[in-house]
Amino acid sequence: MGFSFTNPYSIDCSFSVRTSNNHQRFLLFDGKGRDLLLHFKKSKLRAPQSRSIFCCKIEYPDFEERTSPNEVKKEIQQCYELINRLGRGVVYLGSSRMGPGHPHYSKVFQLGREVAALLDCTSWSGAGPGLMDAATKGALEAGKPVGGFKIGKEAGEWTATNFHPYLPSEAYLTCRFFSARKHGLVDAAVRTSNSDKTAVVALPGGVGTLDEMFEIMALIQLERIGSLLPVPFLLMNYDSFYTNLLEFLNDCEKWGTVYKGEVDSLWKVCNSNYEALAYLAEFYGISPINKDGETKQETPVVTNP
């Protein structure tokens, strides 16, 4: 049988064929971990003419690994293993779309560098592009370890492969499940002793950032974050990015959906890197910082022998 196939989805793939009644079903393999099930309807043409097949719909078939709780459990365990290996620290949540050309990118780069130096800890993120990348590169410039929980599908670039463009493979995990990724991002900020210096820093972002941000806020509010000690939670309100959101939350107080002052007690709103660094320095009782956002170096006392 000969036929022509029109692919409107721009997918390079191989496929297998299943036939039932007057419908043809093609299972396509695109080489990127996605199997697509396409349903086709055969045109009524007589042999020996070639047959044309027209695409009716596209759907994702059910996979055994997506219905097995053991697969999710296994990935969560891998997240914990990565955290235990690299150490807990500061978790950055932020936009994947604000790249190097955006003014917030340079601010986050500086913040990532100075916070890593101030707290001397691992910097964690979703290991994606945009502001996550800025925080990662800032921490690397400070000479501090970084880790990440990458997801296969992220707004922006780095979506065609499970590999990070410059981090070594032992520094991140590519997650299939958002639930596992969220477990990792939360646990990376947990404090189990006074020596742990961690934080959650919510940078400007979109739907994904808001999802992670409010989930962590709810965990802190309900005391379900799993931390023995308080974890500082910072909202970076660069250029009044979150001002409208903060006004909405103030309105929630008027409607009675949150108590007065409740939201303010859950995080620290910072309009600049200086405010963020000053807050973290005060929270952990460590070296003060100057207006440039750098830790002040103590002047050594020189005594005559």
Tab-separated table of C-alpha atoms in Angstrom:
chain	number	residue	atom	x	y	z
A	1	MET	CA	0.000	0.000	0.000
A	2	GLY	CA	1.331	3.443	-0.865
A	3	PHE	CA	0.272	6.634	0.877
A	4	SER	CA	1.357	10.199	1.495
A	5	PHE	CA	1.628	11.655	4.985
A	6	THR	CA	1.252	15.330	5.798
A	7	ASN	CA	2.799	16.242	9.136
A	8	PRO	CA	1.426	19.563	10.417
A	9	TYR	CA	3.265	19.281	13.737
A	10	SER	CA	6.841	19.753	12.488
A	11	ILE	CA	7.983	16.592	14.250
A	12	ASP	CA	10.859	14.453	12.990
A	13	CYS	CA	9.813	10.974	13.912
A	14	SER	CA	9.524	7.297	13.135
A	15	PHE	CA	6.261	5.428	13.528
A	16	SER	CA	4.456	2.119	13.707
A	17	VAL	CA	1.045	1.423	12.162
A	18	ARG	CA	-2.098	-0.075	13.667
A	19	THR	CA	-5.215	-0.660	11.568
A	20	SER	CA	-8.821	-0.972	12.729
A	21	ASN	CA	-11.907	-0.681	10.497
A	22	ASN	CA	-11.538	2.449	8.399
A	23	HIS	CA	-9.051	4.171	10.705
A	24	GLN	CA	-5.284	4.060	10.827
A	25	ARG	CA	-3.433	4.672	14.071
A	26	PHE	CA	0.216	5.739	14.040
A	27	LEU	CA	2.423	5.640	17.108
A	28	LEU	CA	5.222	8.142	16.545
A	29	PHE	CA	8.544	8.298	18.333
A	30	ASP	CA	10.154	11.713	18.227
A	31	GLY	CA	13.422	10.820	19.946
A	32	LYS	CA	12.876	13.317	22.766
A	33	GLY	CA	11.143	11.117	25.268
A	34	ARG	CA	7.675	11.810	23.868
A	35	ASP	CA	5.521	9.206	22.137
A	36	LEU	CA	2.622	10.671	20.199
A	37	LEU	CA	-0.456	8.726	19.204
A	38	LEU	CA	-2.014	10.010	15.960
A	39	HIS	CA	-5.398	8.939	14.608
A	40	PHE	CA	-5.946	9.026	10.852
A	41	LYS	CA	-8.879	8.369	8.563
A	42	LYS	CA	-8.188	6.634	5.239
A	43	SER	CA	-9.563	8.191	2.095
A	44	LYS	CA	-11.823	5.962	-0.023
A	45	LEU	CA	-9.662	5.495	-3.105
A	46	ARG	CA	-9.497	2.394	-5.228
A	47	ALA	CA	-6.340	0.454	-5.883
A	48	PRO	CA	-3.887	0.803	-7.504
A	49	GLN	CA	-4.082	4.519	-6.797
A	50	SER	CA	-2.001	5.777	-3.880
A	51	ARG	CA	-3.862	6.493	-0.695
A	52	SER	CA	-3.815	9.718	1.273
A	53	ILE	CA	-4.136	9.868	5.019
A	54	PHE	CA	-5.495	12.950	6.754
A	55	CYS	CA	-4.684	13.736	10.365
A	56	CYS	CA	-7.730	13.873	12.624
A	57	LYS	CA	-6.318	14.459	16.093
A	58	ILE	CA	-3.223	14.100	18.262
A	59	GLU	CA	-3.058	12.798	21.804
A	60	TYR	CA	-0.522	11.510	24.309
A	61	PRO	CA	-1.012	7.862	25.217
A	62	ASP	CA	-0.919	6.649	28.795
A	63	PHE	CA	2.489	5.449	29.911
A	64	GLU	CA	3.179	2.922	32.596
A	65	GLU	CA	5.758	5.197	34.232
A	66	ARG	CA	3.181	7.989	34.595
A	67	THR	CA	0.687	5.731	36.320
A	68	SER	CA	3.159	4.107	38.688
A	69	PRO	CA	3.714	5.859	42.038
A	70	ASN	CA	7.036	4.043	42.262
A	71	GLU	CA	8.443	6.138	39.391
A	72	VAL	CA	7.514	9.385	41.148
A	73	LYS	CA	8.909	8.071	44.429
A	74	LYS	CA	12.150	7.117	42.714
A	75	GLU	CA	12.592	10.595	41.253
A	76	ILE	CA	11.874	12.275	44.594
A	77	GLN	CA	14.522	10.057	46.160
A	78	GLN	CA	16.999	11.180	43.498
A	79	CYS	CA	16.237	14.808	44.400
A	80	TYR	CA	17.017	14.141	48.060
A	81	GLU	CA	20.226	12.354	47.144
A	82	LEU	CA	21.379	15.335	45.086
A	83	ILE	CA	20.620	17.723	47.966
A	84	ASN	CA	22.478	15.538	50.466
A	85	ARG	CA	25.468	15.488	48.156
A	86	LEU	CA	25.639	19.233	47.379
A	87	GLY	CA	24.199	20.667	50.592
A	88	ARG	CA	21.180	22.837	51.296
A	89	GLY	CA	21.227	26.558	50.640
A	90	VAL	CA	19.419	29.377	48.848
A	91	VAL	CA	16.603	28.449	46.455
A	92	TYR	CA	15.843	30.866	43.617
A	93	LEU	CA	12.446	30.931	41.913
A	94	GLY	CA	12.195	33.106	38.819
A	95	SER	CA	11.349	33.687	35.198
A	96	SER	CA	12.942	31.600	32.459
A	97	ARG	CA	12.154	34.317	29.891
A	98	MET	CA	14.098	37.287	31.276
A	99	GLY	CA	17.413	36.695	29.541
A	100	PRO	CA	20.749	38.539	29.557
A	101	GLY	CA	19.223	41.517	27.742
A	102	HIS	CA	16.717	42.177	30.514
A	103	PRO	CA	17.646	44.663	33.289
A	104	HIS	CA	16.564	42.211	35.983
A	105	TYR	CA	19.096	39.653	34.738
A	106	SER	CA	22.108	41.704	35.826
A	107	LYS	CA	20.468	42.439	39.197
A	108	VAL	CA	19.893	38.747	39.838
A	109	PHE	CA	23.437	37.905	38.747
A	110	GLN	CA	24.778	40.318	41.366
A	111	LEU	CA	22.330	39.017	43.968
A	112	GLY	CA	23.308	35.408	43.327
A	113	ARG	CA	26.982	36.261	43.647
A	114	GLU	CA	26.649	38.270	46.862
A	115	VAL	CA	24.206	35.947	48.626
A	116	ALA	CA	26.423	32.938	47.890
A	117	ALA	CA	29.396	34.780	49.343
A	118	LEU	CA	27.428	36.059	52.339
A	119	LEU	CA	25.887	32.746	53.370
A	120	ASP	CA	28.658	30.495	52.001
A	121	CYS	CA	26.136	27.940	50.795
A	122	THR	CA	24.895	26.103	47.730
A	123	SER	CA	22.633	28.020	45.347
A	124	TRP	CA	19.659	26.096	43.966
A	125	SER	CA	17.240	26.820	41.135
A	126	GLY	CA	15.210	25.153	38.427
A	127	ALA	CA	18.429	24.998	36.362
A	128	GLY	CA	16.708	26.764	33.499
A	129	PRO	CA	17.410	29.886	31.450
A	130	GLY	CA	16.513	33.478	32.320
A	131	LEU	CA	16.768	34.610	35.937
A	132	MET	CA	17.542	31.077	37.114
A	133	ASP	CA	20.611	31.181	34.899
A	134	ALA	CA	21.588	34.609	36.257
A	135	ALA	CA	21.513	33.383	39.866
A	136	THR	CA	23.486	30.266	38.925
A	137	LYS	CA	26.208	32.205	37.131
A	138	GLY	CA	26.430	34.711	39.971
A	139	ALA	CA	27.005	31.928	42.503
A	140	LEU	CA	29.604	30.320	40.257
A	141	GLU	CA	31.466	33.623	39.990
A	142	ALA	CA	31.545	33.712	43.790
A	143	GLY	CA	33.191	30.285	43.689
A	144	LYS	CA	30.321	28.563	45.501
A	145	PRO	CA	28.542	25.300	44.594
A	146	VAL	CA	25.310	25.288	42.609
A	147	GLY	CA	22.609	22.694	42.058
A	148	GLY	CA	19.390	22.479	40.118
A	149	PHE	CA	16.236	20.572	39.334
A	150	LYS	CA	15.679	20.907	35.623
A	151	ILE	CA	12.374	20.114	33.943
A	152	GLY	CA	12.086	18.823	30.412
A	153	LYS	CA	9.669	21.514	29.271
A	154	GLU	CA	10.442	25.099	30.249
A	155	ALA	CA	9.299	28.359	28.692
A	156	GLY	CA	12.163	29.692	26.594
A	157	GLU	CA	15.226	27.755	25.469
A	158	TRP	CA	17.002	24.608	26.695
A	159	THR	CA	13.891	22.506	26.104
A	160	ALA	CA	15.092	20.254	23.289
A	161	THR	CA	17.482	18.318	25.495
A	162	ASN	CA	17.639	17.011	29.028
A	163	PHE	CA	21.191	18.337	29.388
A	164	HIS	CA	22.250	21.669	30.877
A	165	PRO	CA	24.473	23.734	28.554
A	166	TYR	CA	27.335	24.241	31.030
A	167	LEU	CA	26.677	22.622	34.428
A	168	PRO	CA	28.278	19.219	35.043
A	169	SER	CA	25.803	16.344	35.133
A	170	GLU	CA	26.457	15.711	38.830
A	171	ALA	CA	25.177	19.218	39.702
A	172	TYR	CA	21.577	18.841	38.534
A	173	LEU	CA	18.744	16.420	37.954
A	174	THR	CA	16.375	16.509	34.992
A	175	CYS	CA	12.923	15.740	36.392
A	176	ARG	CA	10.000	14.214	34.500
A	177	PHE	CA	7.539	15.013	37.272
A	178	PHE	CA	6.762	18.488	38.564
A	179	SER	CA	5.876	17.007	41.943
A	180	ALA	CA	9.407	15.627	42.334
A	181	ARG	CA	10.945	18.920	41.217
A	182	LYS	CA	8.886	20.827	43.783
A	183	HIS	CA	9.916	18.413	46.530
A	184	GLY	CA	13.520	19.122	45.642
A	185	LEU	CA	13.144	22.912	45.566
A	186	VAL	CA	11.472	22.866	48.983
A	187	ASP	CA	13.825	20.440	50.688
A	188	ALA	CA	16.903	22.314	49.432
A	189	ALA	CA	15.908	25.225	51.698
A	190	VAL	CA	15.080	23.204	54.835
A	191	ARG	CA	17.096	24.002	57.959
A	192	THR	CA	17.892	21.181	60.371
A	193	SER	CA	20.478	22.982	62.529
A	194	ASN	CA	21.647	26.482	63.411
A	195	SER	CA	24.622	26.048	61.100
A	196	ASP	CA	22.325	25.760	58.063
A	197	LYS	CA	22.070	29.071	56.220
A	198	THR	CA	19.288	28.778	53.679
A	199	ALA	CA	16.632	30.986	52.113
A	200	VAL	CA	13.965	31.095	49.427
A	201	VAL	CA	14.244	34.017	47.009
A	202	ALA	CA	11.270	34.710	44.743
A	203	LEU	CA	12.419	36.704	41.716
A	204	PRO	CA	10.169	38.299	39.081
A	205	GLY	CA	8.415	35.638	37.053
A	206	GLY	CA	5.240	34.324	35.483
A	207	VAL	CA	2.809	31.496	36.113
A	208	GLY	CA	5.416	28.895	37.072
A	209	THR	CA	7.165	31.251	39.479
A	210	LEU	CA	3.870	32.249	41.105
A	211	ASP	CA	2.911	28.588	41.457
A	212	GLU	CA	6.133	27.724	43.281
A	213	MET	CA	6.097	30.950	45.284
A	214	PHE	CA	2.596	30.534	46.692
A	215	GLU	CA	3.085	26.836	47.354
A	216	ILE	CA	6.111	27.575	49.536
A	217	MET	CA	4.256	30.436	51.198
A	218	ALA	CA	1.388	28.069	52.041
A	219	LEU	CA	3.817	25.496	53.458
A	220	ILE	CA	5.368	28.139	55.695
A	221	GLN	CA	1.941	29.426	56.736
A	222	LEU	CA	0.715	25.943	57.649
A	223	GLU	CA	4.063	24.942	59.198
A	224	ARG	CA	4.375	22.060	56.749
A	225	ILE	CA	7.645	23.006	55.054
A	226	GLY	CA	9.460	20.370	57.102
A	227	SER	CA	12.097	22.701	58.537
A	228	LEU	CA	13.075	22.544	62.216
A	229	LEU	CA	14.116	26.218	62.084
A	230	PRO	CA	12.655	29.277	60.323
A	231	VAL	CA	13.584	29.773	56.664
A	232	PRO	CA	13.826	33.372	55.404
A	233	PHE	CA	11.562	33.969	52.400
A	234	LEU	CA	12.359	37.004	50.247
A	235	LEU	CA	10.206	38.551	47.524
A	236	MET	CA	12.327	40.637	45.145
A	237	ASN	CA	10.131	43.520	44.042
A	238	TYR	CA	12.509	44.890	41.409
A	239	ASP	CA	11.119	48.017	39.736
A	240	SER	CA	7.784	47.467	41.550
A	241	PHE	CA	7.258	44.206	39.624
A	242	TYR	CA	5.097	42.685	42.372
A	243	THR	CA	3.423	45.871	43.605
A	244	ASN	CA	0.050	45.038	42.042
A	245	LEU	CA	0.198	41.537	43.520
A	246	LEU	CA	0.931	42.994	46.957
A	247	GLU	CA	-2.040	45.326	46.585
A	248	PHE	CA	-4.239	42.337	45.747
A	249	LEU	CA	-3.049	40.548	48.884
A	250	ASN	CA	-3.863	43.669	50.901
A	251	ASP	CA	-7.368	43.520	49.441
A	252	CYS	CA	-7.595	39.928	50.642
A	253	GLU	CA	-7.288	41.275	54.176
A	254	LYS	CA	-10.303	43.498	53.544
A	255	TRP	CA	-12.286	40.495	52.294
A	256	GLY	CA	-11.235	38.453	55.295
A	257	THR	CA	-9.489	35.680	53.376
A	258	VAL	CA	-6.227	36.362	55.236
A	259	TYR	CA	-5.649	37.928	58.625
A	260	LYS	CA	-4.237	41.404	58.923
A	261	GLY	CA	-0.464	41.249	58.762
A	262	GLU	CA	-0.488	37.520	57.986
A	263	VAL	CA	1.101	37.786	54.537
A	264	ASP	CA	3.726	40.256	55.778
A	265	SER	CA	4.750	37.751	58.434
A	266	LEU	CA	5.466	35.059	55.849
A	267	TRP	CA	8.050	36.882	53.721
A	268	LYS	CA	10.250	39.917	53.425
A	269	VAL	CA	9.553	42.226	50.480
A	270	CYS	CA	12.802	43.680	49.133
A	271	ASN	CA	13.037	46.412	46.517
A	272	SER	CA	16.791	46.089	46.009
A	273	ASN	CA	19.691	43.694	46.447
A	274	TYR	CA	20.964	45.826	49.321
A	275	GLU	CA	17.722	45.291	51.261
A	276	ALA	CA	17.867	41.552	50.629
A	277	LEU	CA	21.479	41.216	51.745
A	278	ALA	CA	20.906	43.392	54.801
A	279	TYR	CA	17.922	41.277	55.811
A	280	LEU	CA	19.825	37.990	55.429
A	281	ALA	CA	22.819	39.376	57.317
A	282	GLU	CA	20.554	40.435	60.184
A	283	PHE	CA	18.588	37.169	60.115
A	284	TYR	CA	21.733	35.065	60.504
A	285	GLY	CA	23.730	37.545	62.569
A	286	ILE	CA	26.669	37.599	60.170
A	287	SER	CA	28.946	40.275	58.732
A	288	PRO	CA	27.256	43.541	57.750
A	289	ILE	CA	27.182	44.710	54.147
A	290	ASN	CA	27.855	48.001	52.444
A	291	LYS	CA	25.700	49.950	50.026
A	292	ASP	CA	27.245	48.126	47.045
A	293	GLY	CA	25.796	44.884	48.355
A	294	GLU	CA	29.161	43.447	49.340
A	295	THR	CA	30.153	42.046	52.719
A	296	LYS	CA	32.439	44.294	54.701
A	297	GLN	CA	35.809	42.809	55.407
A	298	GLU	CA	37.001	43.165	58.957
A	299	THR	CA	40.198	45.193	59.200
A	300	PRO	CA	42.879	43.020	60.797
A	301	VAL	CA	44.389	44.257	63.993
A	302	VAL	CA	48.186	44.481	63.672
A	303	THR	CA	50.177	44.357	66.878
A	304	ASN	CA	53.885	44.926	67.336
A	305	PRO	CA	55.808	41.826	68.299
